[in-house]
PDB file of C-alpha atoms in Angstrom:
ATOM      1  CA  MET A 150     -31.982  56.030 -90.669  1.00 53.00           C
ATOM      2  CA  ALA A 151     -28.974  58.064 -91.733  1.00 68.00           C
ATOM      3  CA  GLY A 152     -28.295  55.634 -94.583  1.00 82.00           C
ATOM      4  CA  PHE A 153     -31.714  56.034 -96.196  1.00 86.00           C
ATOM      5  CA  LYS A 154     -31.604  57.691 -99.604  1.00 89.00           C
ATOM      6  CA  PHE A 155     -34.780  58.371-101.539  1.00 89.00           C
ATOM      7  CA  ARG A 156     -33.936  58.052-105.209  1.00 90.00           C
ATOM      8  CA  MET A 157     -36.846  60.224-106.293  1.00 91.00           C
ATOM      9  CA  GLN A 158     -35.974  63.130-103.973  1.00 92.00           C
ATOM     10  CA  LYS A 159     -35.363  65.460-106.922  1.00 94.00           C
ATOM     11  CA  VAL A 160     -38.798  64.615-108.300  1.00 93.00           C
ATOM     12  CA  LEU A 161     -40.311  65.348-104.889  1.00 93.00           C
ATOM     13  CA  ASP A 162     -38.437  68.657-104.686  1.00 94.00           C
ATOM     14  CA  ILE A 163     -39.665  69.645-108.150  1.00 95.00           C
ATOM     15  CA  ARG A 164     -43.239  68.772-107.224  1.00 95.00           C
ATOM     16  CA  LEU A 165     -42.940  70.756-104.002  1.00 95.00           C
ATOM     17  CA  ASP A 166     -41.713  73.766-105.990  1.00 96.00           C
ATOM     18  CA  LYS A 167     -44.574  73.403-108.469  1.00 95.00           C
ATOM     19  CA  GLU A 168     -47.058  73.184-105.604  1.00 96.00           C
ATOM     20  CA  GLU A 169     -45.632  76.327-103.995  1.00 96.00           C
ATOM     21  CA  GLU A 170     -45.837  78.156-107.320  1.00 96.00           C
ATOM     22  CA  SER A 171     -49.416  76.992-107.727  1.00 96.00           C
ATOM     23  CA  LYS A 172     -50.192  78.254-104.212  1.00 96.00           C
ATOM     24  CA  ARG A 173     -48.793  81.676-105.113  1.00 97.00           C
ATOM     25  CA  ILE A 174     -50.824  81.795-108.320  1.00 97.00           C
ATOM     26  CA  PHE A 175     -53.954  80.710-106.439  1.00 97.00           C
ATOM     27  CA  LYS A 176     -53.386  83.381-103.779  1.00 97.00           C
ATOM     28  CA  LYS A 177     -52.934  86.017-106.476  1.00 97.00           C
ATOM     29  CA  ALA A 178     -56.173  84.941-108.194  1.00 96.00           C
ATOM     30  CA  GLN A 179     -57.969  84.989-104.848  1.00 97.00           C
ATOM     31  CA  ASP A 180     -56.688  88.504-104.118  1.00 97.00           C
ATOM     32  CA  GLU A 181     -57.868  89.704-107.528  1.00 96.00           C
ATOM     33  CA  LYS A 182     -61.321  88.210-106.912  1.00 96.00           C
ATOM     34  CA  ASN A 183     -61.477  89.872-103.490  1.00 96.00           C
ATOM     35  CA  LYS A 184     -60.510  93.230-105.025  1.00 96.00           C
ATOM     36  CA  ALA A 185     -63.236  92.854-107.643  1.00 95.00           C
ATOM     37  CA  GLU A 186     -65.767  92.007-104.926  1.00 96.00           C
ATOM     38  CA  GLN A 187     -64.695  95.049-102.917  1.00 97.00           C
ATOM     39  CA  LYS A 188     -64.952  97.263-105.978  1.00 95.00           C
ATOM     40  CA  LEU A 189     -68.416  95.892-106.757  1.00 96.00           C
ATOM     41  CA  ASN A 190     -69.574  96.507-103.190  1.00 96.00           C
ATOM     42  CA  ASP A 191     -68.210 100.060-103.305  1.00 96.00           C
ATOM     43  CA  PHE A 192     -70.074 100.814-106.524  1.00 94.00           C
ATOM     44  CA  LYS A 193     -73.282  99.271-105.156  1.00 94.00           C
ATOM     45  CA  ASN A 194     -72.998 101.357-101.989  1.00 94.00           C
ATOM     46  CA  LYS A 195     -72.433 104.518-104.022  1.00 92.00           C
ATOM     47  CA  TYR A 196     -75.355 103.651-106.284  1.00 91.00           C
ATOM     48  CA  ASN A 197     -77.640 103.084-103.296  1.00 91.00           C
ATOM     49  CA  LYS A 198     -76.451 106.342-101.744  1.00 88.00           C
ATOM     50  CA  TYR A 199     -76.992 108.524-104.826  1.00 85.00           C
ATOM     51  CA  SER A 200     -80.044 106.796-106.295  1.00 84.00           C
ATOM     52  CA  LYS A 201     -82.307 108.127-103.552  1.00 83.00           C
ATOM     53  CA  ILE A 202     -84.390 111.035-104.781  1.00 76.00           C
ATOM     54  CA  ASP A 203     -83.633 114.325-103.093  1.00 75.00           C
ATOM     55  CA  THR A 204     -86.481 116.812-103.503  1.00 75.00           C
ATOM     56  CA  ASN A 205     -84.362 119.759-102.360  1.00 81.00           C
ATOM     57  CA  CYS A 206     -82.078 119.568-105.435  1.00 81.00           C
ATOM     58  CA  SER A 207     -82.331 121.648-108.551  1.00 85.00           C
ATOM     59  CA  MET A 208     -83.062 120.099-111.940  1.00 87.00           C
ATOM     60  CA  ILE A 209     -79.402 120.306-112.979  1.00 89.00           C
ATOM     61  CA  GLU A 210     -78.273 118.517-109.806  1.00 87.00           C
ATOM     62  CA  LYS A 211     -80.927 115.827-110.377  1.00 85.00           C
ATOM     63  CA  LYS A 212     -79.733 115.373-113.961  1.00 89.00           C
ATOM     64  CA  ILE A 213     -76.078 115.150-112.861  1.00 89.00           C
ATOM     65  CA  ARG A 214     -77.046 112.670-110.142  1.00 88.00           C
ATOM     66  CA  GLN A 215     -79.031 110.618-112.671  1.00 90.00           C
ATOM     67  CA  ASN A 216     -76.091 110.516-115.087  1.00 93.00           C
ATOM     68  CA  TYR A 217     -73.766 109.495-112.249  1.00 92.00           C
ATOM     69  CA  CYS A 218     -76.156 106.719-111.209  1.00 92.00           C
ATOM     70  CA  ASN A 219     -76.354 105.493-114.812  1.00 94.00           C
ATOM     71  CA  ALA A 220     -72.548 105.373-114.977  1.00 94.00           C
ATOM     72  CA  LEU A 221     -72.439 103.511-111.664  1.00 93.00           C
ATOM     73  CA  TYR A 222     -75.079 101.035-112.885  1.00 94.00           C
ATOM     74  CA  PHE A 223     -73.059 100.418-116.064  1.00 95.00           C
ATOM     75  CA  ASN A 224     -69.878  99.903-114.009  1.00 94.00           C
ATOM     76  CA  ILE A 225     -71.707  97.513-111.672  1.00 95.00           C
ATOM     77  CA  GLY A 226     -72.664  95.391-114.674  1.00 95.00           C
ATOM     78  CA  GLU A 227     -69.090  95.345-115.979  1.00 96.00           C
ATOM     79  CA  ILE A 228     -67.590  94.508-112.602  1.00 95.00           C
ATOM     80  CA  THR A 229     -70.167  91.751-112.068  1.00 96.00           C
ATOM     81  CA  THR A 230     -69.049  90.153-115.340  1.00 96.00           C
ATOM     82  CA  GLU A 231     -65.411  90.636-114.367  1.00 96.00           C
ATOM     83  CA  LEU A 232     -66.095  89.061-110.964  1.00 96.00           C
ATOM     84  CA  GLU A 233     -67.735  86.033-112.585  1.00 96.00           C
ATOM     85  CA  ASN A 234     -64.647  85.579-114.772  1.00 97.00           C
ATOM     86  CA  LYS A 235     -62.354  85.895-111.766  1.00 96.00           C
ATOM     87  CA  VAL A 236     -64.397  83.292-109.887  1.00 96.00           C
ATOM     88  CA  LYS A 237     -64.005  80.902-112.840  1.00 97.00           C
ATOM     89  CA  ILE A 238     -60.267  81.566-112.937  1.00 96.00           C
ATOM     90  CA  LEU A 239     -60.060  81.041-109.167  1.00 96.00           C
ATOM     91  CA  ASP A 240     -61.876  77.698-109.454  1.00 97.00           C
ATOM     92  CA  LYS A 241     -59.491  76.640-112.231  1.00 97.00           C
ATOM     93  CA  LYS A 242     -56.467  77.629-110.116  1.00 96.00           C
ATOM     94  CA  ARG A 243     -57.939  75.769-107.121  1.00 97.00           C
ATOM     95  CA  GLU A 244     -58.254  72.600-109.188  1.00 97.00           C
ATOM     96  CA  GLU A 245     -54.680  72.996-110.446  1.00 96.00           C
ATOM     97  CA  LEU A 246     -53.488  73.416-106.861  1.00 96.00           C
ATOM     98  CA  LYS A 247     -55.366  70.287-105.787  1.00 97.00           C
ATOM     99  CA  GLN A 248     -53.765  68.349-108.649  1.00 97.00           C
ATOM    100  CA  LYS A 249     -50.290  69.569-107.670  1.00 96.00           C
ATOM    101  CA  GLN A 250     -50.932  68.546-104.055  1.00 96.00           C
ATOM    102  CA  ILE A 251     -52.060  65.093-105.176  1.00 96.00           C
ATOM    103  CA  GLU A 252     -48.917  64.698-107.280  1.00 95.00           C
ATOM    104  CA  ARG A 253     -46.711  65.741-104.359  1.00 95.00           C
ATOM    105  CA  LYS A 254     -48.497  63.485-101.890  1.00 96.00           C
ATOM    106  CA  THR A 255     -48.144  60.548-104.272  1.00 95.00           C
ATOM    107  CA  VAL A 256     -44.360  60.885-104.263  1.00 95.00           C
ATOM    108  CA  GLU A 257     -44.322  61.494-100.499  1.00 95.00           C
ATOM    109  CA  ILE A 258     -46.292  58.276 -99.959  1.00 96.00           C
ATOM    110  CA  LEU A 259     -43.732  56.412-102.073  1.00 95.00           C
ATOM    111  CA  ARG A 260     -40.931  57.951-100.010  1.00 94.00           C
ATOM    112  CA  ASP A 261     -42.636  57.021 -96.740  1.00 94.00           C
ATOM    113  CA  LYS A 262     -43.180  53.434 -97.893  1.00 95.00           C
ATOM    114  CA  GLN A 263     -39.561  53.117 -98.982  1.00 94.00           C
ATOM    115  CA  ARG A 264     -38.385  54.608 -95.688  1.00 94.00           C
ATOM    116  CA  ASP A 265     -40.566  52.182 -93.727  1.00 95.00           C
ATOM    117  CA  ALA A 266     -39.225  49.265 -95.779  1.00 94.00           C
ATOM    118  CA  TYR A 267     -35.664  50.487 -95.167  1.00 94.00           C
ATOM    119  CA  ILE A 268     -36.267  50.796 -91.420  1.00 94.00           C
ATOM    120  CA  LYS A 269     -37.834  47.342 -91.324  1.00 96.00           C
ATOM    121  CA  GLU A 270     -34.868  45.881 -93.210  1.00 94.00           C
ATOM    122  CA  GLN A 271     -32.416  47.589 -90.853  1.00 94.00           C
ATOM    123  CA  LYS A 272     -34.292  46.253 -87.830  1.00 95.00           C
ATOM    124  CA  LEU A 273     -34.189  42.739 -89.289  1.00 96.00           C
ATOM    125  CA  ILE A 274     -30.441  43.028 -89.857  1.00 94.00           C
ATOM    126  CA  GLU A 275     -29.958  44.293 -86.314  1.00 95.00           C
ATOM    127  CA  GLN A 276     -32.110  41.477 -84.948  1.00 96.00           C
ATOM    128  CA  LYS A 277     -30.098  38.870 -86.890  1.00 95.00           C
ATOM    129  CA  ASN A 278     -26.867  40.343 -85.507  1.00 94.00           C
ATOM    130  CA  ASN A 279     -28.252  40.308 -81.962  1.00 94.00           C
ATOM    131  CA  ASP A 280     -29.401  36.706 -82.391  1.00 92.00           C
ATOM    132  CA  GLU A 281     -25.963  35.753 -83.705  1.00 93.00           C
ATOM    133  CA  PHE A 282     -24.219  37.443 -80.765  1.00 91.00           C
ATOM    134  CA  ALA A 283     -26.565  35.726 -78.339  1.00 92.00           C
ATOM    135  CA  LEU A 284     -25.875  32.383 -79.988  1.00 91.00           C
ATOM    136  CA  TYR A 285     -22.086  32.909 -79.772  1.00 90.00           C
ATOM    137  CA  ALA A 286     -22.408  33.920 -76.133  1.00 89.00           C
ATOM    138  CA  TYR A 287     -24.506  30.833 -75.407  1.00 90.00           C
ATOM    139  CA  ILE A 288     -22.011  28.540 -77.146  1.00 89.00           C
ATOM    140  CA  ARG A 289     -19.103  30.162 -75.304  1.00 89.00           C
ATOM    141  CA  ASN A 290     -20.902  29.834 -71.952  1.00 87.00           C
ATOM    142  CA  THR A 291     -21.765  26.178 -72.535  1.00 87.00           C
ATOM    143  CA  LYS A 292     -18.125  25.426 -73.478  1.00 83.00           C
ATOM    144  CA  ASN A 293     -16.909  27.153 -70.333  1.00 81.00           C
ATOM    145  CA  GLN A 294     -19.353  25.145 -68.206  1.00 81.00           C
ATOM    146  CA  GLN A 295     -18.186  21.866 -69.773  1.00 75.00           C
ATOM    147  CA  LEU A 296     -14.548  22.563 -69.015  1.00 65.00           C
TER     148      LEU A 296
END
């Protein structure tokens, strides 16, 4: 097995590096989507908290609260759009990662097949040598018995 050399090892190494880079990019896109989701949930929670009508407030406080809720509602709409874009980007990155994994696995399958063929060839050579040694031993033993 020590004599096996895969001629496309550099190609495999390059594809492994590209896959790792794609994994990092995918993870970054996933983190950004998660941050956007968290931000959206925070704004929704704040909106739900402050949108409830408090009868003990003055008119100015109600107006300030209403303006704050309007700003939150506007931000929720923007973040929802941003989240949709991040989900699309994440899906694109996921597909790229899958493609990189397929490319890597293709070369790995070639390597495994070549290694198996090499091992099989080495076993055949070893078997031929063993058969030859056995034949020589048999011939030597039969000559010794005839003498």
